[in-house]
Short mmCIF file of C-alpha atoms in Angstrom, two decimals:
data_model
loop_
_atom_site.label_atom_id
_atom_site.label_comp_id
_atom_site.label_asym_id
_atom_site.label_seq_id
_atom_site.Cartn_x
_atom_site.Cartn_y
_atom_site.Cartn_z
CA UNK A 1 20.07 15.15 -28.03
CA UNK A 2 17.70 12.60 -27.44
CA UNK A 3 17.87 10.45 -24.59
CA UNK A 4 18.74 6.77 -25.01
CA UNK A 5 15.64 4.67 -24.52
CA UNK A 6 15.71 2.87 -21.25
CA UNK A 7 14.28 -0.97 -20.18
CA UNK A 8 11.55 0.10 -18.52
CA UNK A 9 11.72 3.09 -15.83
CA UNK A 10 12.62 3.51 -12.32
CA UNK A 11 9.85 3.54 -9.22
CA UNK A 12 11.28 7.40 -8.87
CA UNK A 13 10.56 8.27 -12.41
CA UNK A 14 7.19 6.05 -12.55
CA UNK A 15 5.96 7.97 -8.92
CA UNK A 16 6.67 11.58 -10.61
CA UNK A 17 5.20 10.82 -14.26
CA UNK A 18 2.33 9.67 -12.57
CA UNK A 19 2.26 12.72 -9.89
CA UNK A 20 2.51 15.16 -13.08
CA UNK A 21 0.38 13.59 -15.22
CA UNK A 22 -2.35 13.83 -11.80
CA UNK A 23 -1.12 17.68 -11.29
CA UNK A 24 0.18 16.25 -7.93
CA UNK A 25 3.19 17.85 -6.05
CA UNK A 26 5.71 14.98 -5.46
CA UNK A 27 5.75 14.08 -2.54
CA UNK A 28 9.29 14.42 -1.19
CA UNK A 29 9.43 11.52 1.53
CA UNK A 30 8.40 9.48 -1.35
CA UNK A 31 10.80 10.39 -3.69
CA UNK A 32 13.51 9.46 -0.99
CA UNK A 33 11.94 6.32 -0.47
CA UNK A 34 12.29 5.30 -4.20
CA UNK A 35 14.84 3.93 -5.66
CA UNK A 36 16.32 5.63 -8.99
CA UNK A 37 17.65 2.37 -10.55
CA UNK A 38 16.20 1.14 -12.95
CA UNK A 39 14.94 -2.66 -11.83
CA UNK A 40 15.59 -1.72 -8.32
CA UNK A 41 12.69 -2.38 -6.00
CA UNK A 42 11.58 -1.13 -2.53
CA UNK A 43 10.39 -3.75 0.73
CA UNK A 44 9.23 -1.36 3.05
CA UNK A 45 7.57 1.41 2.73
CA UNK A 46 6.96 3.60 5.77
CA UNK A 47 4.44 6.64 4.72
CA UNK A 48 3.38 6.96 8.31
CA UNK A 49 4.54 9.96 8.72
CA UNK A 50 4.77 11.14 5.61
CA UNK A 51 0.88 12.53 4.70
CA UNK A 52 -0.20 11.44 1.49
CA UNK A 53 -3.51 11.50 1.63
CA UNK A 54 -6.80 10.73 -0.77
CA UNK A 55 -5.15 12.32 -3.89
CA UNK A 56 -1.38 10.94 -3.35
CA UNK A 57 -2.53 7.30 -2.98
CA UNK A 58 -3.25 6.80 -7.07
CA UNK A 59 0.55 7.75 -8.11
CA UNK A 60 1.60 5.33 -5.07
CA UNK A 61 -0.17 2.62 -6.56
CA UNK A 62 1.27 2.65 -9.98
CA UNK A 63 4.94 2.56 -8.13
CA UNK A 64 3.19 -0.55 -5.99
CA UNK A 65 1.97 -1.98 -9.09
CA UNK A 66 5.53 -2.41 -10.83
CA UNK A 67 6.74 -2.98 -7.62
CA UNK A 68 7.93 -6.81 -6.39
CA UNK A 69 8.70 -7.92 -2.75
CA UNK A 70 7.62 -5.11 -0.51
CA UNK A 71 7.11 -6.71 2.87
CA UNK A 72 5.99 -3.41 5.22
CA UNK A 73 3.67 -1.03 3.94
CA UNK A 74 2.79 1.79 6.37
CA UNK A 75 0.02 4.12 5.51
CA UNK A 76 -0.99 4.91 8.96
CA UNK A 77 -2.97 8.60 9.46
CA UNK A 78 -3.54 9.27 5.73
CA UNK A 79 -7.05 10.22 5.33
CA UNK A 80 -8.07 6.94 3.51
CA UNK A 81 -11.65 5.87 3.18
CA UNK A 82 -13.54 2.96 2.00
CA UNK A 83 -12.85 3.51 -2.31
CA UNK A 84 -8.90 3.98 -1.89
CA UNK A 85 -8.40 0.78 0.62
CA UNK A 86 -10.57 -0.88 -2.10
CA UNK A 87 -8.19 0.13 -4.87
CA UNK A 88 -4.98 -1.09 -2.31
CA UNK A 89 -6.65 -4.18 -1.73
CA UNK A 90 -7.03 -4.91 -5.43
CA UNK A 91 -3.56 -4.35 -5.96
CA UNK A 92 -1.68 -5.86 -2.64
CA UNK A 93 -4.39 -9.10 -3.53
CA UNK A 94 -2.21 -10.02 -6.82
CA UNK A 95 1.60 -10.23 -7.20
CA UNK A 96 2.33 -6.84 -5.78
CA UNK A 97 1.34 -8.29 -2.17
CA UNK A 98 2.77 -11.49 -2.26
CA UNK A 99 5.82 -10.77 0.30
CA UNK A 100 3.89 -8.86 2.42
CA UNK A 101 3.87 -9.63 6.21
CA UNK A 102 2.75 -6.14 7.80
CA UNK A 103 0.56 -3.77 6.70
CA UNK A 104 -0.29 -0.72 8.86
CA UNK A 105 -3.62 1.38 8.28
CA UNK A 106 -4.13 2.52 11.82
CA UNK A 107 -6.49 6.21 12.43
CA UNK A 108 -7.82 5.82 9.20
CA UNK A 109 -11.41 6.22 8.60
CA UNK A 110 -11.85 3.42 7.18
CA UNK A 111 -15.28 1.27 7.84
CA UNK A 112 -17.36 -1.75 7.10
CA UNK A 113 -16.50 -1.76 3.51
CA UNK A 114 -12.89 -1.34 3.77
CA UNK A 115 -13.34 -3.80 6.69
CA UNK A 116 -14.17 -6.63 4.75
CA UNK A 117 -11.91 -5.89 1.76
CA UNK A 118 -9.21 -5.89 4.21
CA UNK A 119 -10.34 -9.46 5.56
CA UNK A 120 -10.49 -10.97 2.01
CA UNK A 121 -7.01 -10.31 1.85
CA UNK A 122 -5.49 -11.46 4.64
CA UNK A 123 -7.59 -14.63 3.95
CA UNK A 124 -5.81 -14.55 0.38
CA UNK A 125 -1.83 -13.58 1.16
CA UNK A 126 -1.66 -15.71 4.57
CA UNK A 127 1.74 -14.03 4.73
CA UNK A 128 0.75 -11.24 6.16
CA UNK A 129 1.01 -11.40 9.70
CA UNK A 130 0.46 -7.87 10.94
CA UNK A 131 -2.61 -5.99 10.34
CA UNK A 132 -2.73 -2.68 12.50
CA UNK A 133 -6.42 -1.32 12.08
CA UNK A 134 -6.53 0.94 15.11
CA UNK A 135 -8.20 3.97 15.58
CA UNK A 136 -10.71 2.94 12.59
CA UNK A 137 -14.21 3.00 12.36
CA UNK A 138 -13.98 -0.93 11.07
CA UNK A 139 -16.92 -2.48 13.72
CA UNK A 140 -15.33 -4.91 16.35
CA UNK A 141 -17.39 -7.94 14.83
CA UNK A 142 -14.81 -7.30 11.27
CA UNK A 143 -11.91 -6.72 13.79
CA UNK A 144 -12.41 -9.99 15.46
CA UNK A 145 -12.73 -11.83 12.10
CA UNK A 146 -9.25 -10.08 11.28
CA UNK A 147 -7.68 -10.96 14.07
CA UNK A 148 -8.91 -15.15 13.96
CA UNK A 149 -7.71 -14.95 10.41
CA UNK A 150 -3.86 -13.27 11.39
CA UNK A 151 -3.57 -16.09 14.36
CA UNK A 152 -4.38 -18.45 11.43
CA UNK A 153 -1.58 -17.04 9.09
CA UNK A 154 1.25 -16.62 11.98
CA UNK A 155 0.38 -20.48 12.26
CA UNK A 156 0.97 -20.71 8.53
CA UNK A 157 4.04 -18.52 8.79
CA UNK A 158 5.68 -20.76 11.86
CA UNK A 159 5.05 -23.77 9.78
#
């Protein structure tokens, strides 16, 4: 029969609507990742080794947007450019990003662009601590910006 209409969904179901409605295979580190609860939400999320790429990051965000409290976000070595760190910026810059303290985007090819984005906002959620930019193509005049503005939210952070 039909099912019985649930509050809202889980991150799980959200990440494979999203994946089908993109013609997107799961992808199945992901889906482990996720929790199946409805309510339930994730603080870390390690994708470092777990290639999602250009294509995977929109489904990712729509879990990210519903998400609340996620704290590590690792997206190390996923083939993402200027336009996606833009759209992850957007999202991490409102409530989705206000617990975050680390935030990994090392061997990226990420530049200028996604530089500055990336500045703005650590300048904005002076939580996060961590920013891991290495093996980028962000210029070292950004990185040194970056790295004044983490010293500045550790001193935040240690009150």
């Amino acid at each position: 029969g039909p099912r019985p209409m649930t509050p809202g969904s889980s991150l799980h179901s959200v990440y494979r609507r999203h994946c089908k409605e993109q013609n997107i295979k799961p992808n199945s580190g992901v889906l482990r990742m996720l929790p199946k609860e409805v309510g339930a939400h994730v603080t870390e999320l390690n994708l470092g080794l777990n290639y999602i790429g250009v294509r995977g990051l929109q489904p990712l965000l729509e879990v990210l947007r519903r998400n609340r409290g996620l704290v590590v976000l690792n997206l190390q070595d996923n083939n993402l450019e200027n336009g996606e760190i833009r759209s992850l910026v957007n999202l991490l810059s409102n409530e989705p990003g206000d617990s975050l303290t680390s935030l990994d985007l090392s061997t990226n090819p990420i530049s200028l662009a996604g530089g500055s984005a990336l500045l703005e906002l650590i300048s904005k959620q002076v939580k996060v601590t961590s920013l891991n930019l290495e093996g980028t193509l962000i210029q070292p005049k950004i990185i040194e910006r970056v790295n004044a503005q983490l010293a500045m939210n550790k001193r935040v952070a240690a009150g």
